[in-house]
mmCIF file of C-alpha atoms and ligand atoms in Angstrom:
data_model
loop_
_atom_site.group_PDB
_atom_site.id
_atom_site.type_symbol
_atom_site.label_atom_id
_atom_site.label_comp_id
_atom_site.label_asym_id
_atom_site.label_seq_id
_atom_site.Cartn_x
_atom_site.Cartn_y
_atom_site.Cartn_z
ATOM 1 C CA UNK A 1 0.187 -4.356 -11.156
ATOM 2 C CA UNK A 2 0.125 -7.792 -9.691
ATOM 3 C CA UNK A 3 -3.088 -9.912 -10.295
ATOM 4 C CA UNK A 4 -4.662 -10.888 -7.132
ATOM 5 C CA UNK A 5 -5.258 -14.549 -5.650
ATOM 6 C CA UNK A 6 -8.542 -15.012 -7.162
ATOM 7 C CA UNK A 7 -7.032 -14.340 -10.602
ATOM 8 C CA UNK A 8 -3.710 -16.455 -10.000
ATOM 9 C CA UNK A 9 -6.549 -19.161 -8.660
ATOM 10 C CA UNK A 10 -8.437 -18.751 -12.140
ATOM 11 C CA UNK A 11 -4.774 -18.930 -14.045
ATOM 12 C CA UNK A 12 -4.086 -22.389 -12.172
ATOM 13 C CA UNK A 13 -6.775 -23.485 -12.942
ATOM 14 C CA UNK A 14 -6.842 -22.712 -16.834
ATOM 15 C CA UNK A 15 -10.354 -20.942 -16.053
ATOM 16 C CA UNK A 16 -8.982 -17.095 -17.998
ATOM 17 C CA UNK A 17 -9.484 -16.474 -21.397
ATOM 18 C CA UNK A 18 -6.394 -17.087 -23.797
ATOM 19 C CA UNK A 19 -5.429 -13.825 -23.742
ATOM 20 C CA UNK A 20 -5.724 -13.094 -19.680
ATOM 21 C CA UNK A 21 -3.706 -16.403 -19.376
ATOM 22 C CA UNK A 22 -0.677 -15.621 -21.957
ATOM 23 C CA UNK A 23 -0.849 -11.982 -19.608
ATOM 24 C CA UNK A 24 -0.698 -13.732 -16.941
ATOM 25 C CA UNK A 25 2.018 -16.219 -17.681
ATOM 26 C CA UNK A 26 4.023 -13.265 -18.776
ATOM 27 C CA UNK A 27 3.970 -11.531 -15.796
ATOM 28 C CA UNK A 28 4.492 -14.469 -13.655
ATOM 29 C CA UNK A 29 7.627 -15.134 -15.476
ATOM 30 C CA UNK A 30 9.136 -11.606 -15.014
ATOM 31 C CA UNK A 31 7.600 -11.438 -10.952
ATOM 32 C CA UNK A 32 9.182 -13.653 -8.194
ATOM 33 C CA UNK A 33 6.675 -12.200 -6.111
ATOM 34 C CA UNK A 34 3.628 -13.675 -7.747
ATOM 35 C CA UNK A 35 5.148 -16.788 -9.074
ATOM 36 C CA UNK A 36 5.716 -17.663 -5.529
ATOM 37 C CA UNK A 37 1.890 -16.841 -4.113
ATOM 38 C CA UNK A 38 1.191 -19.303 -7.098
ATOM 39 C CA UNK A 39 2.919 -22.109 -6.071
ATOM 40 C CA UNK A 40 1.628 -21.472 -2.743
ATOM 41 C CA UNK A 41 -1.646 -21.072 -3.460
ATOM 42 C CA UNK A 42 -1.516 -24.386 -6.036
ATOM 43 C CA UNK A 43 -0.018 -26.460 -3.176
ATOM 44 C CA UNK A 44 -2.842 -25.154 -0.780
ATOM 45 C CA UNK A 45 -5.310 -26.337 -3.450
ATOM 46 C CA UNK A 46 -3.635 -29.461 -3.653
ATOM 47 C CA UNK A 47 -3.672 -30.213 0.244
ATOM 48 C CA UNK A 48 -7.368 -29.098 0.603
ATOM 49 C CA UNK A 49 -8.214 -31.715 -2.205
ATOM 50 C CA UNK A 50 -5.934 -34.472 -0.629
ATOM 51 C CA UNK A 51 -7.685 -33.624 2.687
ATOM 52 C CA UNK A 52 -11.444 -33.748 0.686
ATOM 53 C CA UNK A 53 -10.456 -37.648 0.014
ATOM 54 C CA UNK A 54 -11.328 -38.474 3.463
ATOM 55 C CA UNK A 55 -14.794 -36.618 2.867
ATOM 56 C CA UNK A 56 -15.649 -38.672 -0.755
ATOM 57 C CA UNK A 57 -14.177 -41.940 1.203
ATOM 58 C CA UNK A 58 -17.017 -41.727 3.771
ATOM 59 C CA UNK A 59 -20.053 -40.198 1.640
ATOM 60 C CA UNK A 60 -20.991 -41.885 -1.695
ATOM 61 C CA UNK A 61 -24.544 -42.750 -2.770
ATOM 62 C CA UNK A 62 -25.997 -45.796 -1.618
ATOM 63 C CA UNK A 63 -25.063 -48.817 -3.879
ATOM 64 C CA UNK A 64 -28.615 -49.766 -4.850
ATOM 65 C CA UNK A 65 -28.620 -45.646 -5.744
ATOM 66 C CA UNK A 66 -28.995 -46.517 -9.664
ATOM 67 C CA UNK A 67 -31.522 -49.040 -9.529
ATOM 68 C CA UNK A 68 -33.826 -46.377 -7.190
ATOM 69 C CA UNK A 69 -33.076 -43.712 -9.984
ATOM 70 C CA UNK A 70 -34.192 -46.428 -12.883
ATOM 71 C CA UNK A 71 -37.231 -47.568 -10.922
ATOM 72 C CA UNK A 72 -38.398 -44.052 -10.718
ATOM 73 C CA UNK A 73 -38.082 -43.494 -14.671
ATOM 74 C CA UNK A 74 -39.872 -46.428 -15.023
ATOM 75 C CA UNK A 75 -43.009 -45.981 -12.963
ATOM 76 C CA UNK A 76 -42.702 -42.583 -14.368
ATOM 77 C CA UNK A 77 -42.972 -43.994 -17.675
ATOM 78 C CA UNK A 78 -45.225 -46.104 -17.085
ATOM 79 C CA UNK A 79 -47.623 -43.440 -15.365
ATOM 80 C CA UNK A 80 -47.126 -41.070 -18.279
ATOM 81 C CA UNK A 81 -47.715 -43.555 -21.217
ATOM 82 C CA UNK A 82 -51.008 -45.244 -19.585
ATOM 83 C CA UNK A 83 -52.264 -41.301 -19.209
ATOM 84 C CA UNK A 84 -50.953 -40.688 -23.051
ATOM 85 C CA UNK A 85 -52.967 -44.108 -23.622
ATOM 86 C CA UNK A 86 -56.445 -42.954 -22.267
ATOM 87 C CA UNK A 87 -55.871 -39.374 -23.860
ATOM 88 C CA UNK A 88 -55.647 -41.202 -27.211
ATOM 89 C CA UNK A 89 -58.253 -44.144 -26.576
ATOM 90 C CA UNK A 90 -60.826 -40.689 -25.540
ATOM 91 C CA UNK A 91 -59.870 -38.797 -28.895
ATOM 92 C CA UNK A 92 -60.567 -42.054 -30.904
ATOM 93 C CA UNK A 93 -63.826 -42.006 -29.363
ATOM 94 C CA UNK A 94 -64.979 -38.643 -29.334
ATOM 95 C CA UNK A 95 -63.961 -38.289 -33.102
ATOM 96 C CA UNK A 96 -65.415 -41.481 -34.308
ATOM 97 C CA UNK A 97 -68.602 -39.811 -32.525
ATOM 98 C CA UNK A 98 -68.914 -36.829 -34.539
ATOM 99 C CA UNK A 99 -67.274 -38.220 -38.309
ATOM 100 C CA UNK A 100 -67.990 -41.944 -37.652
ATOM 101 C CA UNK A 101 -65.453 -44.704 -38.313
ATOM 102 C CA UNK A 102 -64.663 -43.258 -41.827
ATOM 103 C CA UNK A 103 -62.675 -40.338 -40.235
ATOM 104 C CA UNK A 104 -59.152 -42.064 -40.401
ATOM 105 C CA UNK A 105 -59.447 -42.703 -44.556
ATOM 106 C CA UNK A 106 -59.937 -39.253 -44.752
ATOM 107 C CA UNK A 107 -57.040 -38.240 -41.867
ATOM 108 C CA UNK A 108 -54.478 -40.291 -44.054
ATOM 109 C CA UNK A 109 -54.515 -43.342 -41.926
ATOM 110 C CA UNK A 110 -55.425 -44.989 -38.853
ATOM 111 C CA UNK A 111 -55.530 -43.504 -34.854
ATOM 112 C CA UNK A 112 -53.045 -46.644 -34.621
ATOM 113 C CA UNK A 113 -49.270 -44.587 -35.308
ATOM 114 C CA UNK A 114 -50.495 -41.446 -34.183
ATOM 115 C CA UNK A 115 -49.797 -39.998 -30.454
ATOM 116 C CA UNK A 116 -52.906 -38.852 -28.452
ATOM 117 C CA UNK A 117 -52.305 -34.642 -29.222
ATOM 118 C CA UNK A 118 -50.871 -35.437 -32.372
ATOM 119 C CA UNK A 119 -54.450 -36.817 -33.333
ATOM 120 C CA UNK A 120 -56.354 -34.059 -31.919
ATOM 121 C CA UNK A 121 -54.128 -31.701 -34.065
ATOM 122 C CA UNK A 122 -54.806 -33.269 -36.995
ATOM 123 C CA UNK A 123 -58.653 -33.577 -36.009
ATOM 124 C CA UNK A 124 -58.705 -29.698 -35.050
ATOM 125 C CA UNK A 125 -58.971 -28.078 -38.135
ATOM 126 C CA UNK A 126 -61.911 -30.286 -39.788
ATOM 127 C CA UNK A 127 -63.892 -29.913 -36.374
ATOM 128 C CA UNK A 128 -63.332 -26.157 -37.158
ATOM 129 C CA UNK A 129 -64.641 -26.573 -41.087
ATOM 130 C CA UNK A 130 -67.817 -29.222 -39.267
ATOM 131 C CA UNK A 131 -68.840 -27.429 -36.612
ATOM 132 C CA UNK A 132 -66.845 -24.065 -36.135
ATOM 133 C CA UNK A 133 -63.496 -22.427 -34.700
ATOM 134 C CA UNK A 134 -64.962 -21.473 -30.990
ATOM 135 C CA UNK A 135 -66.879 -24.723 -30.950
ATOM 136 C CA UNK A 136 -64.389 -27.027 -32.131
ATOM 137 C CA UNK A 137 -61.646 -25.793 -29.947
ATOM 138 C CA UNK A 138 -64.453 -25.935 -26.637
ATOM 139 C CA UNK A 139 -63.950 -29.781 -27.809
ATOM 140 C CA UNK A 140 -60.352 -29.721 -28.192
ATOM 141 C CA UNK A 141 -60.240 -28.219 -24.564
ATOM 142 C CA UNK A 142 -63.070 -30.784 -23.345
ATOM 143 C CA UNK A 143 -61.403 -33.919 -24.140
ATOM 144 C CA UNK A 144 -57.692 -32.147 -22.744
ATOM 145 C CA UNK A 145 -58.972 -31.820 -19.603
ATOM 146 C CA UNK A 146 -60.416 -35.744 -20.061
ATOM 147 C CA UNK A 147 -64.490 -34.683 -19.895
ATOM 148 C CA UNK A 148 -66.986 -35.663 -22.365
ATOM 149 C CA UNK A 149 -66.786 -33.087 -25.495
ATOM 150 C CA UNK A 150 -70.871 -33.433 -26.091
ATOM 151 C CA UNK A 151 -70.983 -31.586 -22.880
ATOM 152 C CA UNK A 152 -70.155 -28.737 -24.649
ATOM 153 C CA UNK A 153 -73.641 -29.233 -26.193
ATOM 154 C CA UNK A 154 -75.284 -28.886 -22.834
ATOM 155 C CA UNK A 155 -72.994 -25.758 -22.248
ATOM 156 C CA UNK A 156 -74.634 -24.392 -25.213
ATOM 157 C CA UNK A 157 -71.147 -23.873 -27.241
ATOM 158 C CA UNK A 158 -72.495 -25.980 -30.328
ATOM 159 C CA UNK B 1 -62.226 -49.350 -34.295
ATOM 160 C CA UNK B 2 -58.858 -49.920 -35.014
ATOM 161 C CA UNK B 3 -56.381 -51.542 -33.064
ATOM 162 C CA UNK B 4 -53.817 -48.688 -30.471
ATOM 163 C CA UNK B 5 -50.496 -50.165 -30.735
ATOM 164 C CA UNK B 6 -47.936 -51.090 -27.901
ATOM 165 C CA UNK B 7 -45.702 -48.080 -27.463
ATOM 166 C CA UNK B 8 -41.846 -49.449 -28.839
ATOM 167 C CA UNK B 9 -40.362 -47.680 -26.097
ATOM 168 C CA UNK B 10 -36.830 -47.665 -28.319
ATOM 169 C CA UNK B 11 -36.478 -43.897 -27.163
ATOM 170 C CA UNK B 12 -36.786 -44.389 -23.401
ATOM 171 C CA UNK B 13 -34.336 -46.592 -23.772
ATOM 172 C CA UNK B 14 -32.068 -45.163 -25.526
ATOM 173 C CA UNK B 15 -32.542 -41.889 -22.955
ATOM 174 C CA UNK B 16 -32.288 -44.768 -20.098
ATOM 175 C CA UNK B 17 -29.165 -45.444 -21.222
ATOM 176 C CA UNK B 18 -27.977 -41.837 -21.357
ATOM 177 C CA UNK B 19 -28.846 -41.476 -17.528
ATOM 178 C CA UNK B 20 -26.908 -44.945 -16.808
ATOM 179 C CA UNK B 21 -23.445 -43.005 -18.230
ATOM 180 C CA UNK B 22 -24.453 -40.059 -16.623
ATOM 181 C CA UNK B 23 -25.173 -41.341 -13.543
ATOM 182 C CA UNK B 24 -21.958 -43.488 -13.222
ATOM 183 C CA UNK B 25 -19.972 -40.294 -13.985
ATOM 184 C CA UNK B 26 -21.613 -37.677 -12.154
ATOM 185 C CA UNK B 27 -23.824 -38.972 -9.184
ATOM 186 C CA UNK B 28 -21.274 -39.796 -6.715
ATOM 187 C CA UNK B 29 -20.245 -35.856 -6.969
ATOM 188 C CA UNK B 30 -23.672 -34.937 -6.837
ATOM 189 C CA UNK B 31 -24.683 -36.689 -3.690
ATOM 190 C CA UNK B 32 -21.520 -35.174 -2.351
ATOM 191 C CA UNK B 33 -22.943 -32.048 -2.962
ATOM 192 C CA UNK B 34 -26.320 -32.275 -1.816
ATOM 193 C CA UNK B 35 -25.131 -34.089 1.251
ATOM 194 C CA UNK B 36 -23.331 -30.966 2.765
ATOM 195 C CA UNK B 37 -26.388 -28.879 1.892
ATOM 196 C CA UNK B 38 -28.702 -31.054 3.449
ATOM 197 C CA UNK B 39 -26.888 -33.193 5.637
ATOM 198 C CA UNK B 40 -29.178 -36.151 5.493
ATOM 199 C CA UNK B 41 -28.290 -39.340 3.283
ATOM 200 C CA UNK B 42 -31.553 -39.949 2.543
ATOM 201 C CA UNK B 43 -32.761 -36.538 1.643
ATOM 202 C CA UNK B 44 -29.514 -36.344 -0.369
ATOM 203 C CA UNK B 45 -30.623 -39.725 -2.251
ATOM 204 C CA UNK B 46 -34.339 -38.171 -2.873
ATOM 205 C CA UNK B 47 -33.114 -35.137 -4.564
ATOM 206 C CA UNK B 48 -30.451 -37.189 -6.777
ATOM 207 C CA UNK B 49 -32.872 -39.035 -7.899
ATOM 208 C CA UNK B 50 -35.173 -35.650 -8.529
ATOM 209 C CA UNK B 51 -32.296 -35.074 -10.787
ATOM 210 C CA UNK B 52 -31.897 -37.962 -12.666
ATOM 211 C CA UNK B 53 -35.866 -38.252 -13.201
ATOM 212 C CA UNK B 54 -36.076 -34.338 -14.341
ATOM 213 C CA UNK B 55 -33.185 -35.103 -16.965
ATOM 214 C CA UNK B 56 -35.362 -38.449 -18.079
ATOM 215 C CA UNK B 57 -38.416 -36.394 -18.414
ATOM 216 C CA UNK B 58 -36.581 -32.844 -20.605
ATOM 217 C CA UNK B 59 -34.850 -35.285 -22.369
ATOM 218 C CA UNK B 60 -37.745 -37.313 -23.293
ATOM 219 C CA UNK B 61 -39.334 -34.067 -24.465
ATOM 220 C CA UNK B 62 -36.660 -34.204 -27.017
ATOM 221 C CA UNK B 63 -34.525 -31.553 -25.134
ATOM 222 C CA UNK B 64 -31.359 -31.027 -25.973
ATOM 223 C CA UNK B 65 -28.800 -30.821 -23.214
ATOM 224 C CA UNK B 66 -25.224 -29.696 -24.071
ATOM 225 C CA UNK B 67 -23.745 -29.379 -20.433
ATOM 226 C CA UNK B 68 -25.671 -32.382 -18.750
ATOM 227 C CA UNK B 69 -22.913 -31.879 -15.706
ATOM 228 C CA UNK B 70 -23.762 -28.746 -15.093
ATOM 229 C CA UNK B 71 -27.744 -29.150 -16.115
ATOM 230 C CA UNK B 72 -27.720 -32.161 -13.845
ATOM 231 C CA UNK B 73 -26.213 -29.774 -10.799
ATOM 232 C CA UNK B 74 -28.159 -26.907 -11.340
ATOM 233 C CA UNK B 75 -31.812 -28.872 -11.365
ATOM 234 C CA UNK B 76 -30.318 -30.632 -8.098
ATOM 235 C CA UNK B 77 -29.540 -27.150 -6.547
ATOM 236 C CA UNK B 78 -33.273 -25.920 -7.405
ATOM 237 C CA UNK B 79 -34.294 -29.208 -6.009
ATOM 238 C CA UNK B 80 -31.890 -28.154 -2.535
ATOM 239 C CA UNK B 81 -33.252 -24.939 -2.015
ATOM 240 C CA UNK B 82 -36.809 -26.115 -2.303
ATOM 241 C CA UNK B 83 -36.066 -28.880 0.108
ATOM 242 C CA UNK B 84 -34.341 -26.776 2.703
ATOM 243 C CA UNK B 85 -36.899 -23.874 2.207
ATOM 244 C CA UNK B 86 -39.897 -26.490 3.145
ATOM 245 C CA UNK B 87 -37.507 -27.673 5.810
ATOM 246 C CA UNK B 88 -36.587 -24.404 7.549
ATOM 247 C CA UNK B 89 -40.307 -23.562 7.348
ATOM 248 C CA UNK B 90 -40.566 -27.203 9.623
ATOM 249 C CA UNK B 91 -37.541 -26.832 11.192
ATOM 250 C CA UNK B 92 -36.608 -29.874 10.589
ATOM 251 C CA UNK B 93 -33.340 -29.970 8.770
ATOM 252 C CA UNK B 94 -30.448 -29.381 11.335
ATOM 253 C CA UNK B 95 -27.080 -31.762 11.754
ATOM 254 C CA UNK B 96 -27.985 -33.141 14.688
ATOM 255 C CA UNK B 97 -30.369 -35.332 12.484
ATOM 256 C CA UNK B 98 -28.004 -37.108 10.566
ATOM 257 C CA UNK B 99 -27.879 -39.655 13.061
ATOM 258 C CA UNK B 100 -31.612 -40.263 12.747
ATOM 259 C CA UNK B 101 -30.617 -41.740 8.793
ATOM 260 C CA UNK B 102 -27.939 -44.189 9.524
ATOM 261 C CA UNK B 103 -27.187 -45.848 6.371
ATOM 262 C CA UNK B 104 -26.370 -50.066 6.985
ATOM 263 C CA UNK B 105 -23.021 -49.661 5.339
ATOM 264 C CA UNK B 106 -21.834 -46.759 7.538
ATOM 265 C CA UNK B 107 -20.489 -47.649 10.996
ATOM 266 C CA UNK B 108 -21.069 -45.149 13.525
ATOM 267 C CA UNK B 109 -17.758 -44.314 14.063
ATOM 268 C CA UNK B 110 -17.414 -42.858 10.255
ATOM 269 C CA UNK B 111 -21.262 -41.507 10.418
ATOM 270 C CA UNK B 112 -19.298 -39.281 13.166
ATOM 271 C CA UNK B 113 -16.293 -38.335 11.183
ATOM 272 C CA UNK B 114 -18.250 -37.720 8.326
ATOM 273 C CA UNK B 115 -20.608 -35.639 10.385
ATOM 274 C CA UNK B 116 -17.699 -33.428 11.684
ATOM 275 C CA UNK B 117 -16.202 -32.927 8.830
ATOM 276 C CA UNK B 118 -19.534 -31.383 7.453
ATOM 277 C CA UNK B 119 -20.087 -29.260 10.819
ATOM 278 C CA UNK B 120 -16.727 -28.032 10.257
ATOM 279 C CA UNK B 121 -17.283 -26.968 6.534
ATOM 280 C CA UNK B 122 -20.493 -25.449 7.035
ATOM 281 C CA UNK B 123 -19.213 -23.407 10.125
ATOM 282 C CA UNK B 124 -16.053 -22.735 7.878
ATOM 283 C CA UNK B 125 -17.534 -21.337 4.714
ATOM 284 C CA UNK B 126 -20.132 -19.358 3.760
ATOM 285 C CA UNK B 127 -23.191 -21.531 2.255
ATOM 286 C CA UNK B 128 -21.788 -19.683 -1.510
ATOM 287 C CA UNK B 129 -18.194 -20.670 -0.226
ATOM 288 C CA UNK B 130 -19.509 -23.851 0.629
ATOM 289 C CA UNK B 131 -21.521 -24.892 -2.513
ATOM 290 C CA UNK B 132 -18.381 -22.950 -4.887
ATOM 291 C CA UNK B 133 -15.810 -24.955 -3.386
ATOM 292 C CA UNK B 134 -18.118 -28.317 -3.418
ATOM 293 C CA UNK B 135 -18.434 -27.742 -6.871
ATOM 294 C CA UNK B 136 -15.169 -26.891 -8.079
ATOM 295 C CA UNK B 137 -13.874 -30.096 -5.702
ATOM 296 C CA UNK B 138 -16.237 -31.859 -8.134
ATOM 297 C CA UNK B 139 -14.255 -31.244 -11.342
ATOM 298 C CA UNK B 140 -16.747 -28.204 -12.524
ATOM 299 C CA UNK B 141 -15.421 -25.556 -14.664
ATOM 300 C CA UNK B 142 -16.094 -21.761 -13.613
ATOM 301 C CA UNK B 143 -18.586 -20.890 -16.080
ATOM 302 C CA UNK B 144 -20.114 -24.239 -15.379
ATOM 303 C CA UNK B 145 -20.080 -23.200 -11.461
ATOM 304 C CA UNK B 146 -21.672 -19.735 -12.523
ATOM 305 C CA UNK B 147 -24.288 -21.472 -14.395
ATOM 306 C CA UNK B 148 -25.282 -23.883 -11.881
ATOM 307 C CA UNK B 149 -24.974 -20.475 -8.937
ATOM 308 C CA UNK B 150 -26.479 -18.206 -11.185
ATOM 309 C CA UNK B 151 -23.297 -15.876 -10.609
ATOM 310 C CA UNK B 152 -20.830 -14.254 -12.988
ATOM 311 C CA UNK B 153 -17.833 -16.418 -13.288
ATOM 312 C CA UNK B 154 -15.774 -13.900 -11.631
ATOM 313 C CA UNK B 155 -17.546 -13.890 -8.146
ATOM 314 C CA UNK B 156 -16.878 -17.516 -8.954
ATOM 315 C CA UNK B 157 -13.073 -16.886 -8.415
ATOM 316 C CA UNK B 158 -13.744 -14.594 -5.924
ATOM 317 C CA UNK B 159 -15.804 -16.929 -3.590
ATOM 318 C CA UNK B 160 -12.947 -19.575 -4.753
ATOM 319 C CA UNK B 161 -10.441 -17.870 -3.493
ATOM 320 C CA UNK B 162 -12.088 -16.403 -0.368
ATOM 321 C CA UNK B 163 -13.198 -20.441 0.362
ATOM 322 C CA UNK B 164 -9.397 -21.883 -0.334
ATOM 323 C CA UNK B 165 -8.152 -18.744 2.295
ATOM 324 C CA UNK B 166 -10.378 -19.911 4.820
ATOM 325 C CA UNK B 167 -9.543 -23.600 4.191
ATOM 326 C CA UNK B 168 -6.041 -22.930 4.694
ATOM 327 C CA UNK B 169 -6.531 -20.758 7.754
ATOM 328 C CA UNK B 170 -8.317 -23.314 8.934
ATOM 329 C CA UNK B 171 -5.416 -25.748 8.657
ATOM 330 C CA UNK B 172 -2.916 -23.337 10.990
ATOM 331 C CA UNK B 173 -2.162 -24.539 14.344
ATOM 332 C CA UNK B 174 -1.966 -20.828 16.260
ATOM 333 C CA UNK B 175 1.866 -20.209 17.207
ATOM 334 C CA UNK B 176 2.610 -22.449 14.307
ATOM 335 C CA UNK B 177 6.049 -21.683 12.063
ATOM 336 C CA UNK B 178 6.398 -19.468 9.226
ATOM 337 C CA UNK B 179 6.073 -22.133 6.786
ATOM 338 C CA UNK B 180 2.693 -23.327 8.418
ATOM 339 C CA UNK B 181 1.129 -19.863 8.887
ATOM 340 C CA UNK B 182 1.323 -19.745 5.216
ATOM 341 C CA UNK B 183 -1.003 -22.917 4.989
ATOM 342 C CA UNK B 184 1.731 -25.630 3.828
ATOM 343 C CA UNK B 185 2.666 -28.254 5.221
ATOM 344 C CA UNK B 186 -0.761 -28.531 7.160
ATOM 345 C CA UNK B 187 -0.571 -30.601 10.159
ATOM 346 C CA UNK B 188 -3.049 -32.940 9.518
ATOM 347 C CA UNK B 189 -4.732 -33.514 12.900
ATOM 348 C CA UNK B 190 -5.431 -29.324 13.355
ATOM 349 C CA UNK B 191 -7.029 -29.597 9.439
ATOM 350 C CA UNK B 192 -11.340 -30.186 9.321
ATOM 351 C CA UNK B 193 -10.564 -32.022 6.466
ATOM 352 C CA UNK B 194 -8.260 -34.599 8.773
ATOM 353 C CA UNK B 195 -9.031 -38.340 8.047
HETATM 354 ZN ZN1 ZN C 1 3.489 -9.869 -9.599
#
């Protein structure tokens, strides 16, 4: 049976698996039929790309295009790391409020190499031993969404 | 309280970097793309960028990216739909608009060639047809194609083919010889694609 023009398209293009391509190759050989659509169909491809030239001539990005894409990473960045920065600064806070200023001997270390959630992960589980599991992650959750933890005092969680 | 350290930013870099190669191989094809979908340079900018900025961000969340062609096509797609799903619900997106985005370095005269030659492939192809053969034009490997359509690589050749027949049909003066009915030689000035 002869393979059809979407299959002698996938041949040209080297898109079959090794064994479908070694079939087909055999079969082309042995079928004047089918090598002929083939070189049809592979000069066809060839024209419609020569013709596409005219299209990538006249559309291309505009030249300042990489500098608009770097300028958005960077304001991106920028955005991200001052909210990162304000998560941590809160934590820092918040923690030195309940264990005082002692709190990063006993972490290992200072707030300064740790990222913002990093910290709180750390901080979780003594919160849990200080002051409970459902009560220290009401914190956790507090100063995620940016509040003030102690107003999970007033909420009656502690 | 201790002192919060300046963030080294060595990372970003290195990830700004990444986009730099990326975006020297692959964003000319990709504004290519989104251009016929959207037909609007500066729409097709916006979601290039969208692109580039998405890879920044999974990347920065230490994701790891083994096809960033085909990652970087497939986010632009989402980004595509999206746009021309907001649009349709405006009705705002339509050809006739392209003219309201000139870009400085365009003349008008290519503006209009480059505006028929999109009318022509969109009334051509299917919008499958139109985003298979965009792709594969676009050096894109079938499976790569499948992943970024969400399609089995086999409709890929199918749409493939069905795409290159129209092309070619397209390209046939009526009453044209034997040799031309078969699409080759082409005469140029009866072909969409014609410079
Ligand atoms: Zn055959």
């Amino acid at each position: 049976m002869h393979p059809d023009t979407a299959t002698l398209l996938a041949y040209r293009d080297r898109q079959l698996s090794a064994v479908a391509q070694r079939e087909i190759q055999l079969h082309i050989a042995g079928c004047a039929r089918c090598s002929a659509a083939l070189e049809r169909l592979s000069k066809e491809w060839e024209h419609i790309l020569a013709e596409d030239a005219a299209f990538r001539r006249l559309c291309a990005p505009p030249r300042d295009g990489l500098d608009r894409v770097l300028s958005a990473i960077r304001e991106r960045g920028r955005a991200a790391s001052s909210t990162e920065s304000e998560l941590k600064q809160k934590i820092v806070e918040q923690l030195e409020v309940y264990f005082g200023s002692r709190i990063w001997a006993v972490l290992g270390g200072g707030p300064a190499s740790e990222q913002g959630t990093d910290l709180l992960a750390k901080a979780e589980p003594l919160l849990t031993t200080f002051i409970g599991r459902r009560a220290a992650a009401a914190v956790v959750a507090e100063i995620h969404k940016g509040a003030d933890p102690r107003a999970c005092l007033d909420a009656g969680v502690m | 309280m201790p002192p919060l350290p300046e963030a080294t930013g060595s990372r970003a870099e290195e990830i700004e970097r990444e986009v730099v190669r990326l975006y020297g191989e692959f964003a000319e094809g990709m504004f290519r793309y989104a251009f016929v979908l959207l037909a609007n340079r500066e729409a097709a900018q916006d979601a290039l960028q969208e692109a580039f900025l998405r890879y920044f961000m999974a990347r920065s969340g230490n994701r790891s990216i083994e096809r960033p062609q085909a990652w970087l096509f497939r986010v632009l797609r989402n980004y595509l739909l999206d746009q021309l799903k907001a649009s349709s619900q405006r009705k705002e997106v339509d050809l006739a608009q392209m003219r309201n985005y000139p870009d400085m370095r365009q003349d008008p005269e290519s503006e209009f060639r480059l505006e028929q030659i999109v009318r022509s492939l969109r009334e051509l192809l299917s919008p499958r047809e139109l985003e298979c053969f965009r792709l594969r034009a676009e050096g894109l490997r079938y499976e790569e194609i499948a992943e970024v359509l969400e399609v089995r690589p086999g409709t890929v050749g199918a749409l493939l083919a069905r795409a290159q027949k129209k092309l070619r049909q397209s390209s046939v003066k009526p009453g044209a010889s034997g040799n031309e009915q078969a699409g080759y030689p082409v005469p140029e000035s009866e072909c969409p694609y014609a410079s």
